[in-house]
Coordinates of C-alpha atoms and ligand atoms in Angstrom, one line a residue:
M244 CA 311.5 9.2 91.8
E245 CA 311.5 12.9 91.1
L246 CA 309.2 15.7 92.3
I247 CA 308.6 18.7 90.1
I248 CA 307.1 21.8 91.8
R249 CA 304.9 24.4 90.1
P250 CA 303.3 27.4 91.9
Y251 CA 300.0 28.6 90.4
T252 CA 297.4 31.2 91.3
L253 CA 293.8 30.2 91.3
A254 CA 291.5 33.1 90.4
L255 CA 288.1 33.3 92.3
K256 CA 284.9 34.0 90.4
L257 CA 283.7 36.2 93.2
P258 CA 285.6 37.5 96.3
F259 CA 285.4 34.8 99.0
T260 CA 284.7 36.2 102.4
I261 CA 284.4 34.3 105.7
A262 CA 284.7 35.3 109.4
R263 CA 288.5 35.3 109.1
G264 CA 288.9 37.5 106.1
S265 CA 288.5 38.0 102.3
R266 CA 290.3 36.7 99.2
N267 CA 290.3 37.4 95.5
E268 CA 292.8 34.7 94.5
V269 CA 294.4 31.7 96.1
P270 CA 298.0 30.8 95.4
V271 CA 298.6 27.0 95.3
V272 CA 301.4 24.7 94.4
F273 CA 301.1 21.7 92.0
V274 CA 303.5 18.8 92.2
E275 CA 304.3 16.1 89.7
L276 CA 305.8 12.9 90.9
H277 CA 307.8 11.3 88.0
H278 CA 308.8 7.7 88.1
E279 CA 309.1 4.9 85.4
G280 CA 307.4 7.1 82.9
I281 CA 304.2 7.6 85.0
V282 CA 303.4 11.1 86.4
G283 CA 301.4 11.4 89.7
I284 CA 299.8 14.8 90.2
G285 CA 299.3 16.5 93.6
E286 CA 298.3 19.9 94.9
A287 CA 298.9 22.0 98.0
S288 CA 296.4 24.8 98.9
P289 CA 298.1 26.4 101.9
L290 CA 296.2 27.1 105.1
M291 CA 296.9 30.6 106.2
R292 CA 295.0 29.8 109.5
Y293 CA 298.0 27.6 110.4
G294 CA 300.8 29.9 109.1
E295 CA 301.2 28.2 105.7
N296 CA 301.7 30.0 102.4
V297 CA 303.2 29.2 99.0
Q298 CA 306.7 30.1 100.3
T299 CA 306.4 27.6 103.2
V300 CA 305.1 25.0 100.9
M301 CA 307.9 25.5 98.4
H302 CA 310.4 25.5 101.2
F303 CA 309.1 22.2 102.6
L304 CA 308.9 20.5 99.2
A305 CA 312.5 21.6 98.4
R306 CA 313.5 19.7 101.6
T307 CA 311.6 16.6 100.5
R308 CA 314.2 14.2 99.0
L309 CA 312.1 11.6 97.1
E310 CA 315.2 10.8 95.0
D311 CA 316.2 8.5 97.9
F312 CA 313.1 6.3 97.2
D313 CA 312.6 4.0 94.3
N314 CA 309.2 2.3 94.9
P315 CA 306.1 4.5 95.1
F316 CA 304.1 1.5 96.4
E317 CA 305.9 2.0 99.8
I318 CA 303.5 4.8 100.5
D319 CA 303.5 4.4 104.3
R320 CA 307.3 4.5 104.5
I321 CA 307.6 7.4 102.1
L322 CA 304.9 9.5 103.8
G323 CA 306.3 8.6 107.2
Y324 CA 309.6 10.1 106.1
V325 CA 307.8 13.2 104.6
D326 CA 305.8 13.7 107.9
G327 CA 309.0 13.6 109.9
I328 CA 310.8 16.4 107.9
A329 CA 309.0 19.1 110.0
K330 CA 305.9 19.6 112.0
G331 CA 302.8 21.2 110.4
N332 CA 303.1 21.9 106.7
N333 CA 300.1 19.7 106.1
A334 CA 299.1 21.1 102.7
A335 CA 302.6 20.5 101.4
K336 CA 302.5 17.0 102.8
A337 CA 299.1 16.5 101.2
A338 CA 300.6 17.4 97.8
V339 CA 303.1 14.6 98.1
D340 CA 300.5 12.2 99.4
I341 CA 298.1 12.9 96.6
A342 CA 300.8 12.6 93.9
L343 CA 301.9 9.3 95.3
H344 CA 298.4 7.9 95.5
D345 CA 297.7 9.1 91.9
W346 CA 300.9 7.4 90.7
V347 CA 299.9 4.1 92.3
G348 CA 296.4 4.3 90.9
K349 CA 297.8 5.0 87.4
K350 CA 300.4 2.2 87.7
L351 CA 297.5 -0.2 88.7
G352 CA 295.2 1.2 86.1
L353 CA 292.5 1.8 88.8
P354 CA 290.6 4.8 90.0
L355 CA 291.6 5.2 93.7
H356 CA 288.1 4.7 95.0
R357 CA 288.1 1.3 93.4
H358 CA 291.6 0.5 94.7
F359 CA 290.5 1.4 98.2
G360 CA 287.5 -0.9 97.9
P361 CA 283.8 -0.3 98.7
G362 CA 283.3 2.5 101.2
G363 CA 280.1 1.2 102.6
A364 CA 278.3 4.6 102.5
K365 CA 276.1 6.1 99.9
T366 CA 278.0 9.0 98.3
P367 CA 276.4 12.1 99.8
Y368 CA 275.4 15.3 98.0
S369 CA 278.0 18.0 98.1
S370 CA 277.0 21.3 99.5
Y371 CA 277.7 24.6 97.7
T372 CA 279.3 27.4 99.7
I373 CA 277.6 30.8 100.1
S374 CA 280.3 33.2 101.4
I375 CA 279.6 36.4 103.3
D376 CA 278.8 39.1 100.8
T377 CA 276.3 41.8 99.7
P378 CA 272.7 40.6 99.2
D379 CA 273.2 41.0 95.4
N380 CA 276.3 38.8 95.4
I381 CA 274.6 36.2 97.7
A382 CA 271.7 36.1 95.2
R383 CA 274.2 35.4 92.4
M384 CA 275.9 32.6 94.4
I385 CA 272.5 31.0 95.1
D386 CA 271.9 31.2 91.4
D387 CA 275.3 29.5 90.7
A388 CA 274.2 26.8 93.2
S389 CA 271.0 26.1 91.3
G390 CA 272.0 22.4 90.7
F391 CA 272.8 21.9 94.4
P392 CA 270.2 20.8 96.9
I393 CA 272.3 21.8 99.9
L394 CA 273.9 25.1 100.7
K395 CA 276.6 25.8 103.3
V396 CA 276.2 29.4 104.5
K397 CA 279.2 31.2 106.0
L398 CA 278.3 33.3 109.1
G399 CA 280.2 34.9 112.0
L400 CA 281.1 38.3 110.7
G401 CA 278.4 40.3 112.6
N402 CA 275.8 40.5 109.8
D403 CA 274.3 37.0 110.4
E404 CA 270.7 38.2 110.2
E405 CA 271.2 40.0 106.9
V406 CA 273.0 36.9 105.3
M407 CA 270.4 34.4 106.5
N408 CA 267.5 36.7 105.5
T409 CA 268.9 37.1 102.1
V410 CA 269.5 33.3 101.7
R411 CA 265.9 32.5 102.8
E412 CA 264.5 35.3 100.6
Y413 CA 265.8 33.3 97.5
T414 CA 265.7 29.7 98.5
M415 CA 264.2 27.1 100.9
K416 CA 267.0 24.5 100.3
I417 CA 268.7 22.6 103.1
V418 CA 271.1 25.0 104.8
R419 CA 274.2 24.2 106.8
V420 CA 276.0 27.0 108.6
D421 CA 279.8 27.5 109.1
A422 CA 280.7 30.2 111.6
N423 CA 284.5 29.7 111.2
E424 CA 285.1 30.4 114.9
G425 CA 283.3 33.7 114.5
W426 CA 281.1 33.7 117.7
T427 CA 283.4 34.6 120.4
S428 CA 281.3 34.2 123.5
R429 CA 279.5 31.0 124.4
E430 CA 276.3 32.8 125.2
L431 CA 276.3 34.5 121.8
A432 CA 277.0 31.1 120.2
L433 CA 274.1 29.5 122.0
E434 CA 271.7 32.3 121.1
R435 CA 272.8 32.0 117.4
L436 CA 272.3 28.2 117.5
Q437 CA 268.8 28.5 118.9
W438 CA 268.0 31.1 116.2
L439 CA 269.4 28.9 113.5
A440 CA 267.5 25.8 114.8
D441 CA 264.3 27.8 114.5
L442 CA 265.2 28.6 110.9
G443 CA 265.5 24.9 110.2
V444 CA 269.3 24.8 109.7
E445 CA 270.6 21.2 109.6
F446 CA 273.9 21.6 111.6
V447 CA 276.6 24.2 112.4
E448 CA 280.3 24.0 111.8
Q449 CA 282.9 25.4 114.3
P450 CA 280.8 28.0 116.2
M451 CA 283.6 29.1 118.5
P452 CA 287.4 29.6 118.4
A453 CA 289.2 26.3 118.4
D454 CA 291.2 27.0 121.5
R455 CA 288.0 27.5 123.6
I456 CA 287.6 23.8 124.5
A457 CA 285.7 24.2 127.8
D458 CA 283.3 26.6 126.1
A459 CA 282.8 24.1 123.3
V460 CA 281.8 21.4 125.7
W461 CA 279.4 23.8 127.5
L462 CA 277.9 24.8 124.2
H463 CA 277.6 21.1 123.0
E464 CA 275.6 20.2 126.2
R465 CA 273.0 22.9 125.4
S466 CA 273.0 23.0 121.5
P467 CA 269.7 22.3 119.8
L468 CA 271.7 21.5 116.6
P469 CA 274.5 19.0 115.8
L470 CA 278.0 20.6 115.9
I471 CA 280.8 19.8 113.5
A472 CA 284.5 20.5 114.3
D473 CA 286.6 22.0 111.5
E474 CA 289.3 24.4 112.9
S475 CA 289.3 22.3 116.1
V476 CA 290.5 19.2 114.2
K477 CA 293.5 18.9 111.9
R478 CA 294.9 15.4 112.2
L479 CA 294.2 12.0 113.7
E480 CA 295.7 13.0 117.1
D481 CA 293.1 15.7 117.6
I482 CA 290.0 13.5 117.4
A483 CA 290.1 11.7 120.7
S484 CA 289.4 14.9 122.7
L485 CA 286.5 16.0 120.6
P486 CA 283.4 13.8 121.3
D487 CA 282.4 15.9 124.3
A488 CA 282.4 19.1 122.2
F489 CA 281.2 18.0 118.8
D490 CA 279.0 15.5 117.0
G491 CA 281.3 15.2 114.0
I492 CA 284.5 16.3 112.2
N493 CA 285.3 18.0 108.9
I494 CA 288.2 16.2 107.3
K495 CA 290.1 18.1 104.6
L496 CA 293.1 16.6 102.8
M497 CA 295.0 20.0 103.0
K498 CA 294.5 20.2 106.8
C499 CA 295.2 16.5 107.6
S500 CA 298.2 15.9 105.3
G501 CA 296.4 13.8 102.7
I502 CA 294.6 10.7 101.8
R503 CA 296.5 8.3 104.0
E504 CA 295.7 10.3 107.2
A505 CA 292.1 11.0 106.1
L506 CA 291.4 7.3 105.8
R507 CA 292.7 6.8 109.4
M508 CA 290.6 9.7 110.6
I509 CA 287.5 8.3 109.1
D510 CA 288.0 5.0 110.9
A511 CA 288.8 6.8 114.2
A512 CA 285.7 9.0 114.0
R513 CA 283.5 6.0 113.3
A514 CA 284.9 4.2 116.3
L515 CA 284.0 7.3 118.4
H516 CA 280.5 7.4 116.8
M517 CA 281.1 10.7 115.3
K518 CA 279.8 12.0 111.9
V519 CA 282.2 12.6 109.1
M520 CA 282.2 15.5 106.7
L521 CA 284.7 15.6 103.8
G522 CA 285.6 19.2 103.1
C523 CA 288.0 21.2 101.1
M524 CA 289.9 24.5 100.8
I525 CA 289.7 26.5 97.6
E526 CA 291.5 24.0 95.4
S527 CA 291.7 23.0 91.8
S528 CA 290.2 19.8 90.4
V529 CA 293.4 18.0 91.6
G530 CA 292.7 18.4 95.3
I531 CA 289.0 18.0 94.9
S532 CA 289.2 14.9 92.8
A533 CA 291.6 13.4 95.3
A534 CA 289.2 14.0 98.2
A535 CA 286.2 12.8 96.1
Q536 CA 287.8 9.3 96.0
L537 CA 286.8 9.1 99.7
A538 CA 283.3 10.4 99.3
N539 CA 281.6 7.0 99.5
R540 CA 282.9 6.7 103.1
V541 CA 281.4 9.9 104.7
D542 CA 278.1 11.3 105.8
Y543 CA 278.5 14.8 104.4
A544 CA 280.5 16.3 101.5
D545 CA 281.5 19.8 100.9
L546 CA 283.6 19.6 97.8
D547 CA 282.8 22.7 95.8
G548 CA 286.3 24.3 96.0
A549 CA 287.0 24.0 92.3
L550 CA 283.7 25.4 91.3
L551 CA 284.5 28.8 92.9
I552 CA 287.5 29.4 90.6
S553 CA 287.7 30.6 86.9
N554 CA 291.1 29.2 85.8
D555 CA 291.2 25.5 86.9
P556 CA 294.1 24.0 84.8
Y557 CA 292.7 20.5 85.4
E558 CA 289.4 18.6 85.0
G559 CA 288.4 15.7 87.1
V560 CA 285.4 15.0 89.4
T561 CA 282.2 16.8 88.4
L562 CA 279.2 17.6 90.6
P563 CA 276.2 17.2 88.5
D564 CA 273.1 17.8 90.6
G565 CA 275.5 18.0 93.6
I566 CA 276.5 14.4 93.6
P567 CA 280.3 13.8 93.1
E568 CA 280.8 12.0 89.8
L569 CA 284.2 10.4 89.5
P570 CA 285.7 10.0 86.0
D571 CA 286.6 6.5 85.0
R572 CA 290.3 7.3 84.8
P573 CA 293.0 5.8 87.1
G574 CA 294.4 7.5 90.2
I575 CA 292.7 10.6 91.2
G576 CA 291.2 10.8 87.7
V577 CA 292.4 14.2 86.5
K578 CA 293.7 15.4 83.2
E579 CA 294.9 18.8 82.0
R580 CA 292.0 20.9 80.8
Q581 CA 292.1 21.6 77.0
A582 CA 291.9 25.3 76.2
Ligands
MG207 MG1 284.7 25.2 108.0

């Protein structure tokens, strides 16, 4: 089988600002897995937080010798090989994982969510992300989110009151908060959590820096709101140490290396009685449609990444009224967008 690699730059509709920084565009890499006349599509949206960028993705994929394999159904063996090429590089690994799964679904003529079998959960509404911005732009984002019953509001940049006041000025929808590690003392984090609980926020994602494990446990013992780990959990191996510090985990294909690992993480989180959120980076419909195949297995979904861009080259899952709607096409269900 052959892997074709194609870098692409996603353009954001509005600048996207979180506690870590701001972006106007997001460089990604698409891959095509060609074998027996079927093409599986994958995507890597690199995580700068973990030292990834388009160059590291391209470098990793160039080292990935899929020519040595001739049966894409051997997903475990192939992805085991890919994982062993180098540590990290989880977005690049996810691109290969998604393309392989897409190929298998296409070969079987089945959407992946049907190939995987019933998930057992009711597909949750996806939230829509309100990034940190001026009151005028926040109002515009809330308008863009008109079809979504749940908002995920980014905080942690020092203007939390202004952002939350603006949000509440325009809407009384359910609000979840993501601090992206932005509250750097545990006392500040606890004070913010108490304030957000009074405002009726549903839960808070990653209040403190991921390396502050003892503080996270301290905070969890006192928090009036459920806490979800994001930056504190990348892959399966990270989950076992989390139940003392968090109530749930945010699984993202780009962070965890793909669908195969995500399925294992969902099982592990369930065994530890933790909630599961299915999240995303800023991605095209390729990455989002791949993740959405798992949406009937999770408690919370945050799959709006493709809605924030203006030049998505693909179409796949849609989010009418906030509920992920999967196209009845095999694999991850994407096709090239017609101009
Ligand atoms: Mg997050």
